[in-house]
Amino acid sequence: MDIFFQQIVNGLTLGSLYAIVALGYTMVYGIIQLINFAHGEVVMFGAMIALSVVSTASGSGFPPLAAVLVGILAAIPACMTLGYLLERVAYRPLRRAPRLAPLITAIGMSIVLQQVAMMIWSRNVLSFPQNLPVILYEVAGASISALQIAIIGLCLTMMAGLAFVVYRTRLGAAMRATAENPEIARLMGVDVDRVIAATFVIGAALAAVAGLLVGIYYGLAHYTMGATLGMKAFSAAVLGGIGNIPGAMVGGILLGLVEALGAGYIGDFTDLCQYGIFDAIFQARCADGGNLVLFGSNYQDVFAFVVLILVLVFRPSGLLGERVAERA
Amino acid sequence: MLAVVNLQVHYGGIAAVKGISFAIEKGETVAFVGANGAGKTSMLKALSRLLPVGTKGSIRLSGEEIIALPTHRLIHRGLALVPEGRGVFARLSVAENLAMGAYIRKDKQEIAGDLERVYALMPHLKARHRQLAGTLSGGEQQMLALGRALMGRPQLLLLDEPSMGLAPMMVHKVFETIRAVAAQQVTILLVEQNAKLALETASRGYVMESGRITLTDSSTNLLADPRVRQAYLGE
């Protein structure tokens, strides 16, 4: 039971990070039906910029928390600028092109951004300064770190903030109207290009925070980190129903839980010794409570993509996708 | 109010509107009638700048040329279009749809007043203001689209086939509302396949055929014209 609870906490931490990255994919898809494959790289840039700033700040005598704060304040506007430039330079000129063109451009931008990051930050794995105090709480046999609580809390706050913007403000109404019918939105006086740019910028701000948090959580940053993270967050967005904002939140958290529980239990389930039937063959290994584990927790990354395949096969519209049917 | 000179609309190499000229005075209700494919919807799309490529000619709104303006600036000049097939935002609530109509306005109190006036004109929408627009019936959606356009306080209202796909009862209701709007001195350009209904609502009309205006007169004269009676009134 303690392992279960521990994995739930780990899953929620991971899941809330996936959720805020997934929101970036889903918002852009909702408004221009483009899968912005470069979004993972925006997260990576957030992590890299934050790492540089946090390291410099720590080195020049900032207290650890203040250094992190400065890192966030630097990464957010930098990523927002990057998101804006992506839209302006790579996608807006292709607004009227066939859908395949911006999709391939997105993949291209992803590669370009990775290479640029490699040139700036080298191809080495960089480590975050490990000077944040580690505070652990023991709850129901699981240990929860203050960092995990901070990550979950911060992500939930950002999701609530985003929901407020999308469902309660004029900009949000314009975003939803544009997502549904850009021509009619134009007739209402909505400057559609600006709304699309705003969508990219908001997604990039979330990505910046996600990048910093992922970097601190794992203590590492690398120029390819955006690729896996991005694909997982994209899977989360598809799980929730691509284009659907609550869906991305639910999908992200579910995916985090699946991944953490999967990683926590796959070793137990694939331990051949517990099934008895193989005893004769693996006698030497299984004797005296030994084990023979086929898949360990290093298979963690597989779960996201298994989920992606299952969703695409059995419910392509995702968990919350397209609930309202349009009537004539 | 609106002065159009030699308007042409092309889709690729195909001409949908082949150089039409007309003018509408302030406060008038003018009908455009004609068969399917006569170029009526293309004309409205050109007027609202939804076909930036392939539109030529001159469109003057209150004396100012608008042919180079982007669509989203037109509402600032007082031009609103209720498009064919209504185009309500299905996943937005009725109230949100109406708020989108007032998107460019900042005068909160006056918006609230206009909202009350729209609800007074369409009381069944008020009862459903929290419902998603996609769940309304076709007639209710048409009313909502009309109400949404009114929320922008247009001086010139372009209506594209407001009767299309509606039950006779709803058609009656929608046109009653259009007349009520016209009575408030809003200039209306009404495009309709139902020529009888359109000409009964408007004070004068234009007949379009294959991208050209072939006939224009007062509604009374058009309704009496044997050519119109034969071609569009089924007599």
Coordinates of C-alpha atoms in Angstrom, one line a residue:
Chain A
M1 CA 0.0 0.0 0.0
D2 CA 2.8 2.4 0.8
I3 CA 4.3 1.8 -2.7
F4 CA 0.9 2.5 -4.2
F5 CA 0.5 5.8 -2.4
Q6 CA 4.0 6.7 -3.2
Q7 CA 3.4 6.1 -6.9
I8 CA 0.2 8.1 -6.8
V9 CA 2.1 11.1 -5.5
N10 CA 4.9 10.6 -8.1
G11 CA 2.2 10.2 -10.8
L12 CA 0.4 13.4 -9.8
T13 CA 3.7 15.3 -9.9
L14 CA 4.6 14.0 -13.3
G15 CA 1.0 14.2 -14.5
S16 CA 0.5 17.9 -13.6
L17 CA 3.7 18.7 -15.5
Y18 CA 2.4 16.7 -18.5
A19 CA -0.9 18.5 -18.2
I20 CA 0.5 22.0 -18.6
V21 CA 2.7 21.0 -21.5
A22 CA -0.3 19.2 -23.1
L23 CA -2.3 22.4 -22.8
G24 CA 0.1 24.0 -25.2
Y25 CA -0.5 21.3 -27.8
T26 CA -4.2 21.3 -27.4
M27 CA -4.8 25.0 -27.4
V28 CA -2.8 25.4 -30.7
Y29 CA -4.6 22.4 -32.2
G30 CA -8.0 23.7 -31.1
I31 CA -7.4 27.0 -32.8
I32 CA -5.6 26.2 -36.0
Q33 CA -5.7 22.4 -36.2
L34 CA -1.9 22.2 -36.1
I35 CA 0.1 19.8 -34.0
N36 CA 3.0 22.1 -33.0
F37 CA 5.7 19.5 -32.7
A38 CA 8.1 22.2 -31.7
H39 CA 6.3 22.8 -28.4
G40 CA 8.5 20.2 -26.6
E41 CA 11.5 22.3 -27.7
V42 CA 9.9 25.4 -26.2
V43 CA 9.8 23.4 -22.9
M44 CA 13.4 22.5 -23.4
F45 CA 14.4 26.1 -24.0
G46 CA 12.6 27.0 -20.8
A47 CA 14.6 24.5 -18.9
M48 CA 17.9 25.5 -20.5
I49 CA 17.4 29.3 -20.0
A50 CA 16.2 28.7 -16.4
L51 CA 19.2 26.5 -15.8
S52 CA 21.7 29.1 -17.0
V53 CA 20.0 31.9 -15.0
V54 CA 19.6 29.8 -11.9
S55 CA 23.3 28.7 -12.0
T56 CA 24.5 32.2 -12.6
A57 CA 22.3 33.6 -9.8
S58 CA 23.3 30.9 -7.4
G59 CA 26.9 31.5 -8.3
S60 CA 26.6 35.2 -7.5
G61 CA 25.2 34.6 -4.0
F62 CA 21.4 34.6 -4.5
P63 CA 19.6 32.4 -1.9
P64 CA 18.4 29.2 -3.7
L65 CA 14.7 30.1 -3.8
A66 CA 15.4 33.6 -5.1
A67 CA 17.6 32.1 -7.8
V68 CA 14.8 29.8 -8.9
L69 CA 12.4 32.8 -8.9
V70 CA 14.8 34.8 -11.1
G71 CA 15.1 31.7 -13.4
I72 CA 11.3 31.6 -13.8
L73 CA 11.1 35.3 -14.4
A74 CA 13.7 35.0 -17.1
A75 CA 12.4 31.8 -18.8
I76 CA 8.8 32.9 -19.1
P77 CA 9.3 36.0 -21.2
A78 CA 12.0 34.3 -23.2
C79 CA 9.8 31.4 -24.1
M80 CA 6.8 33.7 -24.8
T81 CA 9.0 35.5 -27.3
L82 CA 10.1 32.2 -28.8
G83 CA 6.4 31.0 -29.1
Y84 CA 5.5 34.3 -30.8
L85 CA 8.4 34.0 -33.2
L86 CA 7.5 30.4 -34.1
E87 CA 4.0 31.4 -35.0
R88 CA 5.0 34.6 -36.8
V89 CA 7.9 33.1 -38.8
A90 CA 7.1 29.5 -39.3
Y91 CA 3.3 29.1 -39.2
R92 CA 1.6 32.3 -40.1
P93 CA 3.0 32.4 -43.7
L94 CA 1.4 28.9 -44.1
R95 CA -2.0 29.8 -42.8
R96 CA -3.7 29.1 -46.2
A97 CA -1.4 26.3 -47.2
P98 CA -2.5 22.6 -47.1
R99 CA -2.4 21.2 -43.6
L100 CA 0.6 19.0 -44.3
A101 CA 2.9 22.0 -44.9
P102 CA 2.7 23.6 -41.4
L103 CA 2.9 20.1 -39.9
I104 CA 6.2 19.4 -41.6
T105 CA 7.4 22.9 -40.8
A106 CA 6.6 22.1 -37.1
I107 CA 8.8 19.0 -37.3
G108 CA 11.5 21.1 -39.0
M109 CA 11.3 23.9 -36.3
S110 CA 11.6 21.2 -33.6
I111 CA 14.9 20.0 -35.2
V112 CA 16.2 23.6 -35.7
L113 CA 15.5 24.5 -32.1
Q114 CA 17.2 21.4 -30.8
Q115 CA 20.3 22.1 -32.9
V116 CA 20.3 25.8 -31.8
A117 CA 20.1 24.6 -28.2
M118 CA 22.9 22.2 -28.7
M119 CA 25.1 25.0 -30.1
I120 CA 24.3 27.3 -27.2
W121 CA 24.4 24.8 -24.3
S122 CA 26.6 22.0 -25.7
R123 CA 25.6 18.4 -26.2
N124 CA 26.3 17.5 -22.6
V125 CA 23.7 16.7 -19.9
L126 CA 23.7 19.8 -17.7
S127 CA 22.8 19.6 -14.0
F128 CA 20.8 22.1 -12.1
P129 CA 22.5 23.5 -9.0
Q130 CA 21.4 21.1 -6.2
N131 CA 21.0 23.7 -3.5
L132 CA 17.3 23.8 -2.8
P133 CA 16.6 22.4 0.7
V134 CA 15.2 18.9 0.5
I135 CA 12.2 18.7 2.8
L136 CA 10.4 15.4 3.0
Y137 CA 7.0 14.7 4.6
E138 CA 6.0 11.1 5.6
V139 CA 2.3 10.6 4.8
A140 CA 0.7 7.2 5.0
G141 CA 4.0 5.5 4.5
A142 CA 5.0 7.5 1.4
S143 CA 7.5 10.3 1.4
I144 CA 6.4 13.4 -0.3
S145 CA 8.9 16.1 -1.0
A146 CA 8.2 19.8 -0.6
L147 CA 9.2 20.1 -4.3
Q148 CA 6.5 17.7 -5.4
I149 CA 3.9 19.6 -3.5
A150 CA 5.2 22.9 -5.0
I151 CA 5.1 21.4 -8.5
I152 CA 1.6 20.0 -8.1
G153 CA 0.4 23.3 -6.5
L154 CA 2.0 25.5 -9.1
C155 CA 0.6 23.4 -12.0
L156 CA -2.9 23.3 -10.6
T157 CA -2.8 27.1 -10.1
M158 CA -1.7 27.6 -13.7
M159 CA -4.4 25.4 -14.9
A160 CA -7.0 27.3 -12.9
G161 CA -5.6 30.5 -14.3
L162 CA -5.7 29.3 -17.8
A163 CA -9.3 28.1 -17.4
F164 CA -10.2 31.5 -16.1
V165 CA -8.6 33.2 -19.1
V166 CA -10.3 30.8 -21.6
Y167 CA -13.8 30.7 -20.1
R168 CA -14.2 34.0 -18.3
T169 CA -12.4 36.7 -20.3
R170 CA -12.9 38.5 -23.6
L171 CA -9.7 37.1 -25.0
G172 CA -10.8 33.6 -24.0
A173 CA -14.2 34.0 -25.7
A174 CA -12.3 35.3 -28.8
M175 CA -10.1 32.2 -28.7
R176 CA -13.0 29.8 -28.5
A177 CA -14.9 31.7 -31.2
T178 CA -11.8 31.6 -33.5
A179 CA -11.3 27.9 -32.7
E180 CA -14.8 27.2 -33.9
N181 CA -15.1 29.5 -36.9
P182 CA -12.4 32.0 -37.7
E183 CA -14.4 33.7 -40.5
I184 CA -17.4 34.5 -38.2
A185 CA -15.0 35.6 -35.5
R186 CA -13.5 38.1 -37.9
L187 CA -17.0 39.4 -38.7
M188 CA -17.4 40.1 -34.9
G189 CA -14.2 42.2 -35.1
V190 CA -11.8 39.6 -33.8
D191 CA -8.3 40.1 -35.1
V192 CA -7.8 36.4 -35.7
D193 CA -4.0 36.6 -36.3
R194 CA -3.5 38.3 -32.9
V195 CA -5.7 35.7 -31.1
I196 CA -3.7 32.9 -32.7
A197 CA -0.4 34.6 -31.6
A198 CA -1.8 35.0 -28.1
T199 CA -2.6 31.3 -28.0
F200 CA 1.0 30.4 -28.9
V201 CA 2.4 32.9 -26.3
I202 CA 0.2 31.6 -23.5
G203 CA 1.1 28.0 -24.3
A204 CA 4.8 29.0 -24.3
A205 CA 4.5 30.7 -20.9
L206 CA 3.1 27.4 -19.5
A207 CA 5.9 25.5 -21.3
A208 CA 8.6 27.8 -19.7
V209 CA 7.4 27.0 -16.2
A210 CA 7.1 23.3 -17.1
G211 CA 10.7 23.3 -18.4
L212 CA 12.0 24.9 -15.2
L213 CA 10.0 22.5 -13.0
V214 CA 11.1 19.4 -14.9
G215 CA 14.7 20.5 -14.8
I216 CA 14.6 21.0 -11.1
Y217 CA 12.6 17.8 -10.4
Y218 CA 15.1 15.6 -12.3
G219 CA 18.0 17.9 -11.6
L220 CA 19.0 17.7 -15.3
A221 CA 18.6 19.5 -18.6
H222 CA 19.6 18.3 -22.0
Y223 CA 19.0 19.7 -25.5
T224 CA 16.9 16.6 -26.5
M225 CA 14.8 16.5 -23.3
G226 CA 11.9 18.3 -25.1
A227 CA 11.4 15.4 -27.6
T228 CA 10.3 12.7 -25.2
L229 CA 8.6 15.1 -22.9
G230 CA 6.8 16.6 -25.8
M231 CA 5.7 13.3 -27.3
K232 CA 4.3 12.2 -23.9
A233 CA 2.4 15.5 -23.4
F234 CA 1.1 15.2 -26.9
S235 CA -0.1 11.7 -26.0
A236 CA -1.8 13.2 -22.9
A237 CA -3.5 15.8 -25.1
V238 CA -4.8 13.0 -27.4
L239 CA -5.9 10.9 -24.4
G240 CA -8.0 13.8 -23.2
G241 CA -9.2 14.7 -26.7
I242 CA -7.0 17.0 -28.8
G243 CA -8.3 20.5 -28.9
N244 CA -10.2 20.1 -25.6
I245 CA -8.7 22.1 -22.8
P246 CA -10.2 20.3 -19.8
G247 CA -9.3 17.1 -21.7
A248 CA -5.6 18.1 -21.7
M249 CA -5.6 18.6 -18.0
V250 CA -7.3 15.3 -17.3
G251 CA -5.3 13.5 -19.9
G252 CA -2.0 14.8 -18.5
I253 CA -2.7 13.8 -14.9
L254 CA -4.1 10.4 -16.0
L255 CA -1.0 9.7 -18.1
G256 CA 1.3 10.7 -15.2
L257 CA -0.6 8.2 -12.9
V258 CA -0.5 5.4 -15.5
E259 CA 3.2 6.0 -16.0
A260 CA 4.1 6.1 -12.3
L261 CA 1.9 3.1 -11.4
G262 CA 3.2 1.2 -14.4
A263 CA 6.8 1.9 -13.5
G264 CA 6.1 1.0 -9.9
Y265 CA 4.4 -2.4 -10.6
I266 CA 5.7 -3.6 -13.9
G267 CA 8.6 -5.3 -12.1
D268 CA 6.3 -7.2 -9.8
F269 CA 4.0 -8.3 -12.6
T270 CA 6.7 -9.5 -14.8
D271 CA 8.6 -11.4 -12.1
L272 CA 8.4 -14.9 -13.6
C273 CA 9.2 -16.5 -10.3
Q274 CA 5.9 -15.6 -8.7
Y275 CA 3.9 -17.5 -11.3
G276 CA 5.1 -20.9 -10.2
I277 CA 4.8 -22.5 -13.6
F278 CA 8.3 -21.5 -14.5
D279 CA 9.8 -22.9 -11.3
A280 CA 11.1 -26.0 -13.0
I281 CA 13.0 -24.0 -15.6
F282 CA 14.3 -21.1 -13.4
Q283 CA 14.8 -23.1 -10.2
A284 CA 18.2 -21.7 -9.6
R285 CA 17.1 -18.1 -9.9
C286 CA 13.9 -18.4 -8.0
A287 CA 15.1 -20.4 -5.1
D288 CA 15.1 -18.6 -1.7
G289 CA 12.9 -15.8 -2.7
G290 CA 15.0 -14.8 -5.7
N291 CA 13.4 -13.2 -8.7
L292 CA 13.6 -13.1 -12.5
V293 CA 12.1 -9.8 -13.7
L294 CA 11.5 -9.4 -17.4
F295 CA 10.7 -5.6 -17.5
G296 CA 11.9 -3.2 -14.9
S297 CA 10.9 0.4 -14.2
N298 CA 13.2 1.5 -17.0
Y299 CA 10.3 0.6 -19.3
Q300 CA 8.4 3.6 -17.8
D301 CA 8.5 5.5 -21.1
V302 CA 6.6 2.8 -22.9
F303 CA 3.3 3.4 -21.0
A304 CA 2.6 6.8 -22.5
F305 CA 2.8 5.4 -26.0
V306 CA 0.8 2.3 -25.2
V307 CA -1.9 4.6 -23.9
L308 CA -1.6 6.7 -27.1
I309 CA -2.0 3.6 -29.3
L310 CA -5.0 2.3 -27.3
V311 CA -6.7 5.7 -27.4
L312 CA -6.1 6.0 -31.2
V313 CA -7.5 2.5 -31.7
F314 CA -10.5 2.5 -29.4
R315 CA -11.5 6.2 -28.9
P316 CA -9.7 8.4 -31.4
S317 CA -11.7 11.5 -30.2
G318 CA -10.2 11.1 -26.7
L319 CA -11.9 10.9 -23.3
L320 CA -13.5 14.4 -23.5
G321 CA -13.3 15.0 -27.2
E322 CA -16.3 16.5 -29.1
R323 CA -19.2 16.2 -26.8
V324 CA -21.5 18.8 -28.5
A325 CA -23.1 17.8 -31.7
E326 CA -24.0 20.7 -34.0
R327 CA -27.6 20.7 -35.0
A328 CA -28.8 22.1 -38.3
Chain B
M1 CA -24.8 54.5 -46.9
L2 CA -23.4 51.9 -49.3
A3 CA -22.2 52.6 -52.8
V4 CA -20.9 49.7 -54.9
V5 CA -19.3 50.3 -58.3
N6 CA -18.4 47.6 -60.8
L7 CA -17.9 44.8 -58.2
Q8 CA -16.4 41.6 -59.5
V9 CA -15.8 38.4 -57.7
H10 CA -13.7 35.6 -59.1
Y11 CA -13.0 32.1 -57.8
G12 CA -9.9 31.0 -59.6
G13 CA -10.8 31.6 -63.2
I14 CA -14.6 31.5 -62.7
A15 CA -16.5 34.8 -62.3
A16 CA -19.3 34.6 -59.8
V17 CA -20.1 38.4 -59.8
K18 CA -19.5 40.1 -63.1
G19 CA -19.4 43.8 -62.4
I20 CA -22.4 45.0 -60.5
S21 CA -23.2 48.5 -59.3
F22 CA -25.8 49.7 -56.8
A23 CA -26.4 52.0 -54.0
I24 CA -28.4 51.8 -50.7
E25 CA -29.5 54.9 -48.8
K26 CA -29.5 55.1 -45.0
G27 CA -32.5 53.5 -43.4
E28 CA -33.6 51.5 -46.5
T29 CA -34.3 47.9 -46.6
V30 CA -33.3 46.5 -50.0
A31 CA -33.7 42.9 -51.2
F32 CA -31.5 41.0 -53.6
V33 CA -33.4 38.1 -55.2
G34 CA -32.3 35.5 -57.7
A35 CA -31.8 31.8 -58.2
N36 CA -29.1 29.6 -56.7
G37 CA -25.7 30.5 -58.2
A38 CA -26.8 34.0 -59.2
G39 CA -23.9 35.4 -57.2
K40 CA -25.8 36.8 -54.2
T41 CA -23.8 35.1 -51.5
S42 CA -20.5 35.9 -53.3
M43 CA -21.5 39.5 -53.4
L44 CA -22.2 39.5 -49.6
K45 CA -18.9 37.7 -49.0
A46 CA -17.1 40.3 -51.1
L47 CA -18.8 43.2 -49.2
S48 CA -17.7 41.7 -45.9
R49 CA -14.2 41.1 -47.3
L50 CA -14.3 37.4 -46.7
L51 CA -12.9 36.8 -50.2
P52 CA -9.8 39.0 -50.1
V53 CA -8.4 37.4 -53.2
G54 CA -10.4 37.8 -56.4
T55 CA -12.5 40.8 -55.4
K56 CA -12.3 43.9 -57.7
G57 CA -14.2 47.2 -57.9
S58 CA -15.2 49.8 -55.4
I59 CA -17.2 49.5 -52.2
R60 CA -17.9 52.7 -50.3
L61 CA -19.4 52.6 -46.9
S62 CA -20.6 56.0 -45.6
G63 CA -18.4 57.6 -48.3
E64 CA -15.2 55.6 -47.4
E65 CA -13.6 53.0 -49.5
I66 CA -13.6 49.6 -47.7
I67 CA -12.3 47.3 -50.4
A68 CA -8.8 47.1 -48.8
L69 CA -9.9 46.7 -45.2
P70 CA -9.5 43.4 -43.4
T71 CA -12.8 41.8 -42.3
H72 CA -12.3 42.4 -38.6
R73 CA -12.2 46.2 -39.2
L74 CA -15.6 46.3 -40.9
I75 CA -17.6 46.1 -37.7
H76 CA -15.8 49.3 -36.6
R77 CA -17.4 50.9 -39.7
G78 CA -20.8 49.6 -38.7
L79 CA -21.1 46.7 -41.2
A80 CA -22.4 43.4 -39.9
L81 CA -23.2 40.2 -41.8
V82 CA -25.5 37.4 -40.7
P83 CA -24.0 34.6 -42.9
E84 CA -25.8 31.9 -44.8
G85 CA -26.3 28.9 -42.5
R86 CA -26.3 31.3 -39.5
G87 CA -22.8 30.6 -38.2
V88 CA -23.5 30.7 -34.5
F89 CA -20.7 29.5 -32.3
A90 CA -22.1 26.1 -31.4
R91 CA -19.8 25.5 -28.4
L92 CA -20.4 28.9 -26.9
S93 CA -23.5 29.7 -24.8
V94 CA -26.3 31.9 -26.1
A95 CA -25.1 34.7 -23.8
E96 CA -21.5 34.3 -25.0
N97 CA -22.6 34.4 -28.6
L98 CA -24.4 37.7 -28.0
A99 CA -21.4 39.0 -26.1
M100 CA -19.2 38.1 -29.1
G101 CA -21.5 40.4 -31.1
A102 CA -20.4 43.3 -28.9
Y103 CA -16.8 42.2 -29.0
I104 CA -15.3 45.5 -30.1
R105 CA -17.5 47.6 -27.8
K106 CA -16.3 48.9 -24.4
D107 CA -19.4 50.7 -23.2
K108 CA -20.5 48.1 -20.7
Q109 CA -23.7 49.8 -19.6
E110 CA -25.0 50.4 -23.1
I111 CA -24.1 46.8 -24.0
A112 CA -26.2 45.6 -21.1
G113 CA -29.1 47.8 -22.4
D114 CA -28.7 46.4 -25.9
L115 CA -28.7 42.9 -24.5
E116 CA -32.0 43.6 -22.8
R117 CA -33.4 45.0 -26.1
V118 CA -32.3 41.9 -28.0
Y119 CA -33.8 39.6 -25.3
A120 CA -37.0 41.7 -25.5
L121 CA -37.1 41.1 -29.2
M122 CA -36.4 37.3 -28.8
P123 CA -37.7 36.3 -25.3
H124 CA -37.1 32.6 -25.9
L125 CA -33.4 33.2 -26.2
K126 CA -33.3 34.9 -22.7
A127 CA -34.8 31.7 -21.2
R128 CA -31.9 29.7 -22.8
H129 CA -29.1 32.2 -22.3
R130 CA -26.8 29.6 -20.6
Q131 CA -27.5 26.8 -23.1
L132 CA -24.9 26.0 -25.8
A133 CA -25.9 27.6 -29.1
G134 CA -25.4 24.3 -30.9
T135 CA -28.3 22.8 -29.0
L136 CA -30.8 25.4 -30.3
S137 CA -33.2 24.7 -33.2
G138 CA -32.4 26.1 -36.6
G139 CA -34.9 28.9 -36.2
E140 CA -33.6 29.8 -32.8
Q141 CA -30.0 29.8 -34.2
Q142 CA -31.1 32.2 -36.9
M143 CA -32.6 34.5 -34.3
L144 CA -29.5 34.3 -32.2
A145 CA -27.3 35.1 -35.3
L146 CA -29.5 38.1 -35.9
G147 CA -29.4 39.2 -32.2
R148 CA -25.6 38.8 -32.2
A149 CA -25.2 41.0 -35.2
L150 CA -27.5 43.6 -33.5
M151 CA -25.2 43.6 -30.5
G152 CA -22.6 45.3 -32.6
R153 CA -24.9 48.2 -33.3
P154 CA -24.5 47.9 -37.0
Q155 CA -25.6 50.7 -39.4
L156 CA -25.7 48.4 -42.3
L157 CA -26.9 44.8 -41.7
L158 CA -26.2 42.2 -44.4
L159 CA -28.6 39.2 -44.2
D160 CA -27.8 36.1 -46.2
E161 CA -30.8 33.7 -46.7
P162 CA -32.4 34.2 -43.3
S163 CA -35.3 31.9 -44.2
M164 CA -33.1 29.0 -45.4
G165 CA -33.9 25.6 -43.9
L166 CA -36.5 27.0 -41.5
A167 CA -40.0 25.8 -40.8
P168 CA -42.7 28.2 -42.1
M169 CA -43.6 29.3 -38.6
M170 CA -40.0 30.2 -37.8
V171 CA -39.6 32.0 -41.2
H172 CA -42.6 34.2 -40.2
K173 CA -41.0 34.9 -36.8
V174 CA -37.6 35.7 -38.2
F175 CA -39.0 38.1 -40.8
E176 CA -41.2 39.8 -38.2
T177 CA -38.0 40.4 -36.2
I178 CA -36.2 41.7 -39.4
R179 CA -39.0 44.2 -39.9
A180 CA -38.8 45.3 -36.3
V181 CA -35.0 45.9 -36.8
A182 CA -35.7 47.8 -40.0
A183 CA -38.1 50.0 -38.1
Q184 CA -35.2 51.1 -35.9
Q185 CA -33.6 52.8 -38.8
V186 CA -31.0 50.1 -39.4
T187 CA -30.1 49.8 -43.1
I188 CA -30.7 46.3 -44.3
L189 CA -29.4 44.4 -47.4
L190 CA -31.5 41.3 -47.6
V191 CA -30.4 38.4 -49.8
E192 CA -33.2 35.8 -50.2
Q193 CA -34.3 33.0 -52.5
N194 CA -37.8 33.4 -51.2
A195 CA -38.5 36.4 -53.5
K196 CA -42.0 37.0 -52.4
L197 CA -41.1 37.2 -48.7
A198 CA -38.0 39.4 -49.4
L199 CA -39.9 41.9 -51.6
E200 CA -42.7 42.1 -49.1
T201 CA -40.1 43.0 -46.5
A202 CA -38.0 45.4 -48.5
S203 CA -39.0 48.7 -50.1
R204 CA -37.2 48.0 -53.3
G205 CA -35.2 45.2 -54.8
Y206 CA -32.6 43.9 -57.3
V207 CA -32.9 40.8 -59.4
M208 CA -29.6 38.9 -60.0
E209 CA -28.9 36.4 -62.7
S210 CA -25.6 34.8 -63.5
G211 CA -23.6 37.4 -61.6
R212 CA -25.3 40.4 -63.0
I213 CA -28.2 42.7 -61.9
T214 CA -30.8 42.3 -64.5
L215 CA -33.7 44.2 -63.0
T216 CA -34.3 46.8 -60.3
D217 CA -37.4 48.5 -59.2
S218 CA -39.6 49.2 -56.2
S219 CA -40.8 46.0 -54.4
T220 CA -44.4 46.8 -55.5
N221 CA -43.5 47.0 -59.1
L222 CA -41.2 43.9 -59.0
L223 CA -43.9 41.9 -57.4
A224 CA -46.2 42.9 -60.2
D225 CA -43.6 42.4 -63.0
P226 CA -44.6 39.4 -65.1
R227 CA -40.9 38.3 -65.5
V228 CA -40.4 38.2 -61.8
R229 CA -43.7 36.5 -61.3
Q230 CA -42.9 33.8 -63.8
A231 CA -39.2 33.2 -62.7
Y232 CA -39.3 33.6 -59.0
L233 CA -42.9 33.6 -57.7
G234 CA -43.8 30.4 -59.5
E235 CA -46.7 31.7 -61.6

